[in-house]
Structures are given as structure tokens and as C-alpha cells.
CSV table of C-alpha atoms in Angstrom, one decimal:
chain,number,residue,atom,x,y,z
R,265,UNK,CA,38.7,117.0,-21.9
R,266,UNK,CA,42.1,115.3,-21.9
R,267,UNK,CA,44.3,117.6,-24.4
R,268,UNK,CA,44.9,114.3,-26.8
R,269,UNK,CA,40.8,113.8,-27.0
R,270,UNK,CA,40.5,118.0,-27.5
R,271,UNK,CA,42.9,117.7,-30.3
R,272,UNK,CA,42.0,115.0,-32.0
R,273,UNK,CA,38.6,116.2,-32.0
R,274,UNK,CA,39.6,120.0,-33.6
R,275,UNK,CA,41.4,118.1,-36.3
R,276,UNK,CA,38.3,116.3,-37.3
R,277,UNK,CA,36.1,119.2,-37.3
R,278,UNK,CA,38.8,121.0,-39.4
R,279,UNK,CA,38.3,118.1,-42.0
R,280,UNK,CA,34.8,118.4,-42.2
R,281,UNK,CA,34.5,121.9,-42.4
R,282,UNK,CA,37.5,121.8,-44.9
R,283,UNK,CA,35.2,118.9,-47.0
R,284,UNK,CA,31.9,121.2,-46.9
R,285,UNK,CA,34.1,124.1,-47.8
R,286,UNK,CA,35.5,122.2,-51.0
R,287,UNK,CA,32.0,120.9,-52.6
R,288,UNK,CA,30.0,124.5,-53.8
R,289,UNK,CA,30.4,124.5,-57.2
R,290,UNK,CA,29.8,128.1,-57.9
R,291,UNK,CA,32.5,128.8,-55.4
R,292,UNK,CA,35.6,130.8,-57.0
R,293,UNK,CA,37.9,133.4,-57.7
R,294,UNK,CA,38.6,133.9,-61.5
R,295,UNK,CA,41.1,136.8,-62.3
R,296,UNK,CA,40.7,138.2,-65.7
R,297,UNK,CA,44.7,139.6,-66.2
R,298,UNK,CA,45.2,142.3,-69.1
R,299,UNK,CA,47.3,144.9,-70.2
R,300,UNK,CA,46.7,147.7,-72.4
R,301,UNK,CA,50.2,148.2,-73.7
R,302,UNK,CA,52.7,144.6,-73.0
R,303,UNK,CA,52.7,142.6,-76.1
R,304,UNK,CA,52.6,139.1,-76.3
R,305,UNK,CA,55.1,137.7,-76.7
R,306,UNK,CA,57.5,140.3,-76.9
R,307,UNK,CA,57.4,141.8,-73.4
R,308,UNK,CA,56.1,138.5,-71.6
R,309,UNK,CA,55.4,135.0,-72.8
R,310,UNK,CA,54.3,133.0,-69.6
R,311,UNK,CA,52.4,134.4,-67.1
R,312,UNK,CA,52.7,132.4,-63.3
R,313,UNK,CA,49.6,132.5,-60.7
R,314,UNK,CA,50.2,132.5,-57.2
R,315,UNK,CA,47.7,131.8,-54.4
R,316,UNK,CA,48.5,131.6,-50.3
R,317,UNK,CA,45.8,131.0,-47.7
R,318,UNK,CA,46.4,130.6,-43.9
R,319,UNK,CA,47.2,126.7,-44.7
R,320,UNK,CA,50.1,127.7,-47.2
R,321,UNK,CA,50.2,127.7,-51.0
R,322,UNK,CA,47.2,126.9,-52.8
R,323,UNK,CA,48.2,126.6,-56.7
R,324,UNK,CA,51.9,127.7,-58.5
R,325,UNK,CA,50.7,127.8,-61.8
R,326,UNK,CA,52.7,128.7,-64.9
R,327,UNK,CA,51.2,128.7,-68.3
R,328,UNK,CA,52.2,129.7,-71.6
R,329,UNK,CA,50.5,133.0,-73.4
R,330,UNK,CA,49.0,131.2,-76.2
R,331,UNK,CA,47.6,135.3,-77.5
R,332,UNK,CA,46.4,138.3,-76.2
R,333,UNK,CA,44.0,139.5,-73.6
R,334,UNK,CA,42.7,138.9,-71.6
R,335,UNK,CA,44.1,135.9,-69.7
R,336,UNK,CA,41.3,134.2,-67.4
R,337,UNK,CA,42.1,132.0,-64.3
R,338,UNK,CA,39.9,130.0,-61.7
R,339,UNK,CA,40.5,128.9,-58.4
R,340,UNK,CA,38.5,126.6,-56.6
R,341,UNK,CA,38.3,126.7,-52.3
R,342,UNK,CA,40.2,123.4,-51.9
R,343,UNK,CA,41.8,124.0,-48.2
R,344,UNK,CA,40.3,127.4,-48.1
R,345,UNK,CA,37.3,128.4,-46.3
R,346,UNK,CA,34.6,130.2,-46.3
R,347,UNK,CA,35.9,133.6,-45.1
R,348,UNK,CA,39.6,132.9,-45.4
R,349,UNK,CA,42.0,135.4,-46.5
R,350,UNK,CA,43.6,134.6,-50.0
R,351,UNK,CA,46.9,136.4,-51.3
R,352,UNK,CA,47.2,136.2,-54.9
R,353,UNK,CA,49.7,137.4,-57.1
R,354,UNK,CA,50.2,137.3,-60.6
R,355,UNK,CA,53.4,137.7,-62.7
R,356,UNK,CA,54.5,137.8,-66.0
R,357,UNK,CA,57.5,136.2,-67.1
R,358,UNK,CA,59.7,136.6,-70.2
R,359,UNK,CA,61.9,133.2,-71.3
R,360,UNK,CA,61.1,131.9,-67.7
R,361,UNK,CA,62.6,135.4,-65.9
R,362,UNK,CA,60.0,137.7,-64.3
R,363,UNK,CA,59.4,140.8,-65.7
R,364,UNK,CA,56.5,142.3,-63.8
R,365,UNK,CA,54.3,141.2,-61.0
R,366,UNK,CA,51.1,142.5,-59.6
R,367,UNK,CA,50.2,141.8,-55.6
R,368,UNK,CA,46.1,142.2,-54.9
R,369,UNK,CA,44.7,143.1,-52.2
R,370,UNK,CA,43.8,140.0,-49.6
R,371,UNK,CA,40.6,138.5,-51.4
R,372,UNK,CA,38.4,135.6,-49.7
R,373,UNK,CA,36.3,132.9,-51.0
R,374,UNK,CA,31.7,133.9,-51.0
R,375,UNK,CA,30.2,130.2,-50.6
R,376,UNK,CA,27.8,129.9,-53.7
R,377,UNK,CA,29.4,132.8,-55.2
R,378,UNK,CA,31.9,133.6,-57.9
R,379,UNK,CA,34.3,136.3,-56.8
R,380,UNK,CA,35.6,138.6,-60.2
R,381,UNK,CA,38.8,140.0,-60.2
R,382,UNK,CA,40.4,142.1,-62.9
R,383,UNK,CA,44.3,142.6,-63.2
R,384,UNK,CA,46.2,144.9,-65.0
R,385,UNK,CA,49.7,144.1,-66.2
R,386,UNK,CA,51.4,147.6,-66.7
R,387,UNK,CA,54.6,148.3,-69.0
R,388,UNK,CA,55.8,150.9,-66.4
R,389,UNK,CA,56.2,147.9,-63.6
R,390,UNK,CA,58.6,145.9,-66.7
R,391,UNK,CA,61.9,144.7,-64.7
R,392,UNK,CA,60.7,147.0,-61.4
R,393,UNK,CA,61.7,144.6,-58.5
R,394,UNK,CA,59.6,145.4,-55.1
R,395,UNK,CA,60.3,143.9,-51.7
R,396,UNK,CA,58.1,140.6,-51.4
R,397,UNK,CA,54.2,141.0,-51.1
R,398,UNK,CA,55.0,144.9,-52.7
R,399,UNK,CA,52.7,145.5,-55.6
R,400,UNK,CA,53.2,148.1,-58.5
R,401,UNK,CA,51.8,150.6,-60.2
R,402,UNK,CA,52.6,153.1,-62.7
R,403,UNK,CA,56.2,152.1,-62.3
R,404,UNK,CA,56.7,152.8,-58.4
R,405,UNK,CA,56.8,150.4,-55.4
R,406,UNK,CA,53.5,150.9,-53.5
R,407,UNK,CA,54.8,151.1,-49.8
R,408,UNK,CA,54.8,148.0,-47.6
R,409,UNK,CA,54.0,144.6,-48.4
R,410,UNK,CA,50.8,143.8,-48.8
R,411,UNK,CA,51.0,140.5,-46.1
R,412,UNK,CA,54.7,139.8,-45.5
R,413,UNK,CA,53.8,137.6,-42.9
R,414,UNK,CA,52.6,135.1,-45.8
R,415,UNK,CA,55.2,135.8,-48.1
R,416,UNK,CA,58.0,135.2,-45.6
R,417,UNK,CA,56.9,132.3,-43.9
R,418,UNK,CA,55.3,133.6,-40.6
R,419,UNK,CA,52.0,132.2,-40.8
R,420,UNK,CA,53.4,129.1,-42.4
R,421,UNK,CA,56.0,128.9,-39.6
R,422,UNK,CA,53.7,130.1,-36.7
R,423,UNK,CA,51.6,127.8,-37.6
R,424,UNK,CA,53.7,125.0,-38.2
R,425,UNK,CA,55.5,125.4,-34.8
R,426,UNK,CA,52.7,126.0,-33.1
R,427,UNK,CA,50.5,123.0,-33.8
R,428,UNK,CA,53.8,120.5,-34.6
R,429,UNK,CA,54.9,121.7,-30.8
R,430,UNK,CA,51.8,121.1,-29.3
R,431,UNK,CA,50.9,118.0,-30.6
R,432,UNK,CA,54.2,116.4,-30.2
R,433,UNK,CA,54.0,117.7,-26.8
R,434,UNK,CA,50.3,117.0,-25.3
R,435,UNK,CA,49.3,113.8,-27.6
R,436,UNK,CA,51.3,110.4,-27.6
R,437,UNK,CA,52.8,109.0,-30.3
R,438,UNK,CA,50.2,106.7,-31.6
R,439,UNK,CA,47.9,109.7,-31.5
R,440,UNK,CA,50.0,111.7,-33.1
R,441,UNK,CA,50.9,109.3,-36.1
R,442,UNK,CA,47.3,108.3,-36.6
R,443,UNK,CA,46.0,112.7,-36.1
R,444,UNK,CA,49.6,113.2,-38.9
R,445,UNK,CA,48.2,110.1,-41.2
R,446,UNK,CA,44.8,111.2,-41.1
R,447,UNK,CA,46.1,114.8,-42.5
R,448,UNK,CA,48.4,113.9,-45.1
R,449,UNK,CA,45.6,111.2,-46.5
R,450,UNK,CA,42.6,113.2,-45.6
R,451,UNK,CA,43.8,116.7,-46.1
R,452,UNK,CA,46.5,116.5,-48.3
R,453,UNK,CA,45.8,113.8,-50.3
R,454,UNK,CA,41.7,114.7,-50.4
R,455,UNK,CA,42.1,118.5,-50.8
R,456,UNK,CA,45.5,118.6,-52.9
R,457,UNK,CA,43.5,116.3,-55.4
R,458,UNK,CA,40.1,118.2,-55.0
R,459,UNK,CA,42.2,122.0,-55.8
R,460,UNK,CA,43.9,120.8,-58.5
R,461,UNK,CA,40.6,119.2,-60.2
R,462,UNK,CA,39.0,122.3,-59.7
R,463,UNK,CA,42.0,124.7,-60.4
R,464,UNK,CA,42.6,122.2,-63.4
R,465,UNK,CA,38.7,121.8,-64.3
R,466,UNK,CA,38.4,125.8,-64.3
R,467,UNK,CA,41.6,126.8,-66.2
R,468,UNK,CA,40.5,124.1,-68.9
R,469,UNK,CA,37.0,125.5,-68.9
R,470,UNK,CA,38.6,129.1,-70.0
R,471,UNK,CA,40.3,127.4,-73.2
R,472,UNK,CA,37.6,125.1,-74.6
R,473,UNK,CA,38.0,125.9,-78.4
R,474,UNK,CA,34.6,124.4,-79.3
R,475,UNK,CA,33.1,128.2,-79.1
R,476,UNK,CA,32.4,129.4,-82.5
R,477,UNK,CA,31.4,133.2,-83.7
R,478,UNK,CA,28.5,132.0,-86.2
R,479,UNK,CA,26.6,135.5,-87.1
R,480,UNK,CA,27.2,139.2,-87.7
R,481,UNK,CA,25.1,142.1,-87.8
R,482,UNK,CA,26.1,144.7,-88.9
R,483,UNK,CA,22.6,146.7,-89.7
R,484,UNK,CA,21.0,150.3,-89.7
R,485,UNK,CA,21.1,152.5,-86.8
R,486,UNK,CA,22.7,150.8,-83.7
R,487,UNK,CA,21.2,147.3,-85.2
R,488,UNK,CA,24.5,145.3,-84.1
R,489,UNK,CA,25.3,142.1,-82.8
R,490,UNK,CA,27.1,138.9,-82.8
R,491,UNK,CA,26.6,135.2,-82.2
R,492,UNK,CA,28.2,132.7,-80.8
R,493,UNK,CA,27.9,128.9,-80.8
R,494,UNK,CA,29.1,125.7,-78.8
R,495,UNK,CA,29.7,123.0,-81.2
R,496,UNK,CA,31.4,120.1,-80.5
R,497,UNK,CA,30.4,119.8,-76.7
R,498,UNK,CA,29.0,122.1,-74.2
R,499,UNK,CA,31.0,125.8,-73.4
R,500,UNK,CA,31.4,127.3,-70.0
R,501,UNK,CA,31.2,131.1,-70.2
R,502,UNK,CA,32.5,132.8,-67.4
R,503,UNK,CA,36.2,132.9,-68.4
R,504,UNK,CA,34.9,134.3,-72.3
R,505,UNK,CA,34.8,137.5,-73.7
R,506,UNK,CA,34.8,139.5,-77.4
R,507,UNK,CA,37.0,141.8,-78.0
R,508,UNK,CA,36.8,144.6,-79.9
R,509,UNK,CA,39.6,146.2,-82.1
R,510,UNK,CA,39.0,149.4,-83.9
R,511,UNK,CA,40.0,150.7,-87.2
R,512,UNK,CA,43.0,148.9,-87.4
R,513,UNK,CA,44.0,149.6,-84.1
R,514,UNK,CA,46.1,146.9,-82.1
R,515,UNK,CA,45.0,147.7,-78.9
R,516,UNK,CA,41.5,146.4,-77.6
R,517,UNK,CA,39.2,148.9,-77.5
R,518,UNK,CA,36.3,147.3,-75.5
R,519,UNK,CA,36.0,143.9,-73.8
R,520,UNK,CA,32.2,142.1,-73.7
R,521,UNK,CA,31.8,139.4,-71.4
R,522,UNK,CA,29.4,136.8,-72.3
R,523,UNK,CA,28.2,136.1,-68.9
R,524,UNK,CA,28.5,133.0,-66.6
R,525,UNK,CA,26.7,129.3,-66.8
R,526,UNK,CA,27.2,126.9,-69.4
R,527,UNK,CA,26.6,126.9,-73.0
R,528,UNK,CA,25.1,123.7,-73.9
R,529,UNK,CA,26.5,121.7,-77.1
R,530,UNK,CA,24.7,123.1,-80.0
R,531,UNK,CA,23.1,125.9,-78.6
R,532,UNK,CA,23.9,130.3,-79.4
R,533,UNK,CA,24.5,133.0,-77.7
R,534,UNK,CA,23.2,136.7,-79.3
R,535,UNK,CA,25.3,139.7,-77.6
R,536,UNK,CA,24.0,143.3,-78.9
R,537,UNK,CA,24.4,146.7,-79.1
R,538,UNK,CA,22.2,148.0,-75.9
R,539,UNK,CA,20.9,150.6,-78.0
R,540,UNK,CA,19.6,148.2,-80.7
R,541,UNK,CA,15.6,148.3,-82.0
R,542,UNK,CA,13.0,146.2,-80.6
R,543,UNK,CA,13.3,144.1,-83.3
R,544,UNK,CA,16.7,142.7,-82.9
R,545,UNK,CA,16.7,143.2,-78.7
R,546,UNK,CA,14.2,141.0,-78.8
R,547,UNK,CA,16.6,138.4,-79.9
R,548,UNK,CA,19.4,139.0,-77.6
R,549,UNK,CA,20.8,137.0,-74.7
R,550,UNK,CA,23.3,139.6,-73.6
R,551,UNK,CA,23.1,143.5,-74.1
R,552,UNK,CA,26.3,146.2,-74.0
R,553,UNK,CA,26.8,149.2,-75.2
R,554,UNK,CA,30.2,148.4,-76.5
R,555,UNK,CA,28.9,146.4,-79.3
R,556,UNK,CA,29.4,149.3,-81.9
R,557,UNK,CA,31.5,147.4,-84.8
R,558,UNK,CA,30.9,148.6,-88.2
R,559,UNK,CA,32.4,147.6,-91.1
R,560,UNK,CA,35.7,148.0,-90.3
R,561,UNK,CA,36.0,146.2,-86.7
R,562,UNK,CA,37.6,143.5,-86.1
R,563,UNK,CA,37.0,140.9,-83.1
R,564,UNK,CA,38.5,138.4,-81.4
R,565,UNK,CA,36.6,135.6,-79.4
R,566,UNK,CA,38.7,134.6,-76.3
R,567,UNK,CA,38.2,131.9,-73.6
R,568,UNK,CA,41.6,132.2,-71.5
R,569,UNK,CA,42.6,132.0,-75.2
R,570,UNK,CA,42.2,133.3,-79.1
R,571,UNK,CA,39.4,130.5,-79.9
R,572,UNK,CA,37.9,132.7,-83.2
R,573,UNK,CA,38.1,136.0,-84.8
R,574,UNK,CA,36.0,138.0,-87.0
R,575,UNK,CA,37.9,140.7,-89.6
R,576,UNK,CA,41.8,140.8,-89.0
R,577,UNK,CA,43.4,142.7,-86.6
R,578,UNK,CA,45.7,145.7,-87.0
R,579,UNK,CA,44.0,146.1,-91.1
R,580,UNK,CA,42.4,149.3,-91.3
R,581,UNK,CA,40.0,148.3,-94.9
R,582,UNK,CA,38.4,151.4,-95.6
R,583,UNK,CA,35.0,151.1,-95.0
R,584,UNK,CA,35.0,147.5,-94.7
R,585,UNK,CA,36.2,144.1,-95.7
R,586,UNK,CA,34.9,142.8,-98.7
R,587,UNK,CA,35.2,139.7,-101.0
R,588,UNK,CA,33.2,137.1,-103.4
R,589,UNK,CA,30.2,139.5,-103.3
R,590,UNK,CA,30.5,139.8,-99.5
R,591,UNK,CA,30.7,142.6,-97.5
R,592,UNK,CA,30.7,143.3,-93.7
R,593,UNK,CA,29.0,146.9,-93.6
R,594,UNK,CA,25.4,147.1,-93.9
R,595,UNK,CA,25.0,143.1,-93.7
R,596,UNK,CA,24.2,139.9,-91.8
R,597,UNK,CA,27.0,137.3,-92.2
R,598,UNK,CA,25.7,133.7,-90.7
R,599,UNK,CA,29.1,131.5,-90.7
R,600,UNK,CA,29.0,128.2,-93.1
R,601,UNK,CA,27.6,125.0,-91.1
R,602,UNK,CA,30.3,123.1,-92.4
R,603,UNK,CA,32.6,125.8,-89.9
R,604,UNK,CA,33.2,123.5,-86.6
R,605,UNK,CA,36.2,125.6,-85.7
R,606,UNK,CA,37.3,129.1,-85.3
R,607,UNK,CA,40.3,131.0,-86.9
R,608,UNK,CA,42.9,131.8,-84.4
R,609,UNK,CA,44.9,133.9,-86.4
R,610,UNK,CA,43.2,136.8,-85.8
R,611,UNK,CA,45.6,138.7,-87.5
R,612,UNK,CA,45.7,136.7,-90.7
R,613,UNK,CA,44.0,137.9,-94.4
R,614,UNK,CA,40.5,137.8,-94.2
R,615,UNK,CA,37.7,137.6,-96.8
R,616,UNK,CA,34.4,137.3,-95.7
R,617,UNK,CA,32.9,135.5,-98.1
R,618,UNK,CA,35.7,132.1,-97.8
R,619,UNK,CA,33.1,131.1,-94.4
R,620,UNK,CA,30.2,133.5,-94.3
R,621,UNK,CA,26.5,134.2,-96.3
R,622,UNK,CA,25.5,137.5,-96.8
R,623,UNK,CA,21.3,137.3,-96.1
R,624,UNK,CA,20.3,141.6,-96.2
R,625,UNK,CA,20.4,144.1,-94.1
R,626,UNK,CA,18.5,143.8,-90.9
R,627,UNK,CA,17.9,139.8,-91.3
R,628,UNK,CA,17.4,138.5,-87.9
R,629,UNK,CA,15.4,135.5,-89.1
R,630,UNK,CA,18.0,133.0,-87.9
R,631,UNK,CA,20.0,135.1,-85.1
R,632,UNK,CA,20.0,132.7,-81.9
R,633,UNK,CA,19.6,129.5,-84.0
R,634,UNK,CA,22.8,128.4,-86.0
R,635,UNK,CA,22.2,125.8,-88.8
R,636,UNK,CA,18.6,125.0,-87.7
């Protein structure tokens, strides 16, 4: 096969497999990033993502830290394959300077799958400056880069050089033009547009604001549990968690994910202790055993960001918050209908009884059905 004809032809088999790589839905990366001791936004404000596959960058995203963790991003395929190796590195940045940066390991894209990745931002890495792909941890350069060939340019370059030389070379002009048209419009264009809707698509997805909590139990035994609800529009779940803060502690004590799929407009989610009775299990959508609030825990709902809170963070009230004949210990709360959106602050005053019903200890009537 004449070399023009042979390279011509790889190029269009790259875009195909390129366009079947970009359609499966369910295919992703989505880094939840924490930290158990950086406040926000006193240590960091921004925090910047940074994905490289074999084609060159994938996203350079910045993004304000709207509260605490943890932060949730997704990445869609877009020129990445099935297989391909993916460098990711995430920063945190203080008035736009970085102040620490974690390097992961190489990652790749599972067709059909979602691919979880957690990231710890550490204090100890603050202002610690390591060679280019270097990661940190516990305050110390770990060795060599991690893929200084991507960081540096070499694949970029190799590739670049490579291909740029050998088409220029072994195809004519016209060829080349229409092979370098059909790239920028069918590659660039195409897959630049399909990343950033599904980069753009899936970091949106982990802000939505439209999930509410909309019950509390707090009952005998280890009868505990929350609810959630997705009013105004339907919720995606994968990027959201509950947070737990105990006793007036600061610091999150446990982390719940709710799962992954889509919330539809109107409907609950029930999350409960794993070691609850038959009674109340037999209510639940998710189970974990670190749903142990009692009276004096606070939470804090979080897709990518603060979207409700229940109690207020960093209060210790005794033995629980209390108001208008309203108490959180030994109780089920169900949130006001007329509630269509949650309280952000989580660290402003709370009285339970300015939003919530008290309906008895170990009512369950309602859990999984908000304003029926």
C-alpha cells in the first residue's frame, strides 16, 4: 500500500475508534480530593485539575473552593481510549499561587465503567516544590517523577515530530492538508467539544443544588438515618456525599457516599445506620455503618459543593439542639414542604424547629416519601 493510502487510512481508523471511545456514558474518572487538616479558604482557595494522555492535555481546570470537603471532579474519555494511560494531577492554589500538588499514579479509562479515585491534600506538602511529575507525601519528595516524559513534552514532541515528519515527508500536499483538516475539524473540533461537554456536564452534575436533606432519625438503639430529596429537577449521585461532624468537632469524622445513578425530580434517598432494626432497614436505599449521629452531630450534604446542612458545625449543644418544642435526640425531624432549598451555611445558628416537624421516636411512616 502506497505510504499516502496507508496513512490516510490509520488516521481514519484513529477517528473512529477515537468517536466509539467518546460515546459510553458510564465511562469516567471522578476524583473525590480532601484533606483532613487544610482549611478552606485559609490554606487554599482554588484548586486546578490537570489531565495528560498520550494525545496531550485533556482538561486545565481551575475552580473556586466554594466550602469544604470533599471536592468531586469528572472526566469524560474525549481523545482518550479505552486502555490509555492518563496522568492526573491535582493542586491547590492559594490567591492563584500553588501551594501543594498531588501526582497519581498513571490511571486509564474502563469502557462502561466509572473509575473512583480518592485524593488527599496534605498540610505537610504546603509550599513543598518537587521536580515536575514528583508527587508528595507527608511533606517529602517521593523519588522520581512519576511520567516526566509527559510532563516535559517527550511524548508530545515524539509524537509530534514523528507523525508531522512523516507525513510531510511520504504524503503530498493535498493529502496532507485534507489528513491536517480532517484532524483539526474531526478531532479537535469533534473531541475538544465532546471533553468539554462531558468534563463540563460532570463537574456541573457534582454542584446541582436542587438536593435537599428532608428527614432525620435519630431513634432507639442504632435506629438512624437520613433522607435526601431532588426537588427542583432530577440529581446525579455519584459526585455526593454526607458528611459527618462530631461533637463540635471541625474536622469530618466520616464521609457517606450516596451511590451512583440519577435521582429523579421528586423522588428520596434513605441512607442508614447498617446496624439499624428490621423495621427501619427495610426502608433504606443505602446502608453504612458510619451513620451514628445522635443528637449532637452535625452534617453537611455536599455535591462538589455545601448544597445543605443539618445541625451547625463546630457547636458542641450538649446533648442536642433544641428549639420551639423541637429537639434532635430521640426524634424524627421531616423538613417543611415549603423547604425547596438547603442551608449552606453549615456553620450558621441552628434551631430545629425554624424548618423541621418533630413526629416520635421511631416514626418511619413517611421515610422514603417526602411531602406525599
Amino acid at each position: 500500500m502506497p505510504l499516502r493510502a496507508m496513512v490516510a487510512a490509520m488516521i481514519r481508523l484513529a477517528l473512529v475508534l477515537l468517536l466509539m471511545a467518546g460515546c459510553a456514558d458510564q465511562t469516567a474518572i471522578v476524583l473525590e480530593v480532601t484533606s483532613r487538616d487544610l482549611q478552606v479558604p485559609d490554606d487554599i482557595d482554588q484548586l486546578r485539575f490537570v489531565a495528560m494522555g498520550t494525545s496531550g492535555v485533556m482538561a486545565d481546570r481551575t475552580t473556586d473552593l466554594p466550602g469544604g470537603w470533599p471536592q468531586t471532579f469528572a472526566l469524560r474519555p474525549g481523545r482518550a481510549g479505552d486502555g490509555d494511560r492518563i496522568n492526573i494531577q491535582v493542586e491547590g492554589l492559594r490567591g492563584g499561587t500553588r501551594r501543594v500538588r498531588r501526582v497519581l499514579a498513571p490511571t486509564s479509562f474502563e469502557s462502561g465503567s466509572t473509575v473512583r479515585i480518592t485524593v488527599e491534600l496534605e498540610r505537610s506538602c504546603l509550599d513543598v516544590m518537587c521536580a515536575d511529575g514528583a508527587d508528595c507525601r507527608s511533606g517529602m519528595c517521593t523519588g522520581a517523577p512519576v511520567d516526566a516524559g509527559v510532563d516535559s513534552g517527550g511524548v508530545d514532541s515524539g509524537l509530534d515530530a514523528g507523525v508531522d515528519a512523516g507525513e510531510d515527508t511520504g504524503v503530498d500536499s493535498a493529502v496532507d492538508s485534507a489528513v491536517d483538516a480532517g484532524e483539526d475539524a474531526g478531532v479537535d473540533a469533534g473531541f475538544d467539544a465532546g471533553f468539554d461537554a462531558g468534563f463540563d456536564a460532570g463537574f456541573d452534575a457534582a454542584t446541582p443544588g436542587a438536593l435537599v436533606i428532608t428527614e432525620y432519625v435519630e431513634g432507639t438503639s442504632n435506629n438512624k438515618a437520613l433522607e435526601v430529596t431532588a426537588i427542583g429537577g432530577e440529581v446525579s449521585l455519584s459526585a455526593c456525599n454526607l458528611l459527618r461532624y462530631t461533637n463540635g468537632s471541625t474536622t469530618v469524622g466520616a464521609s457517606i457516599p450516596l451511590g451512583s445513578g440519577v435521582l429523579a425530580a421528586g423522588a428520596s434517598l434513605v441512607v442508614c445506620s447498617s446496624s439499624a432494626g428490621s423495621a427501619l432497614s427495610a426502608r433504606c436505599d443505602v446502608m453504612n455503618g458510619a451513620v451514628t449521629h445522635n443528637g449532637d452531630d452535625a452534617y453537611e450534604l455536599v455535591c462538589g459543593s455545601v448544597v445543605d446542612s443539618f445541625g451547625r458545625v463546630g457547636e458542641d449543644p450538649g446533648d442536642e439542639w433544641s428549639g420551639g418544642g423541637v429537639t434532635t435526640q430521640n426524634e424524627t425531624l421531616r423538613r417543611d414542604c415549603s423547604v425547596t432549598t438547603g442551608d449552606t451555611d453549615s456553620r450558621n445558628a441552628f434551631d430545629p424547629s425554624d424548618q423541621w416537624l418533630a413526629v416520635g421516636l421511631d416514626n418511619f411512616a413517611d421515610l422514603g416519601m417526602h411531602c406525599p
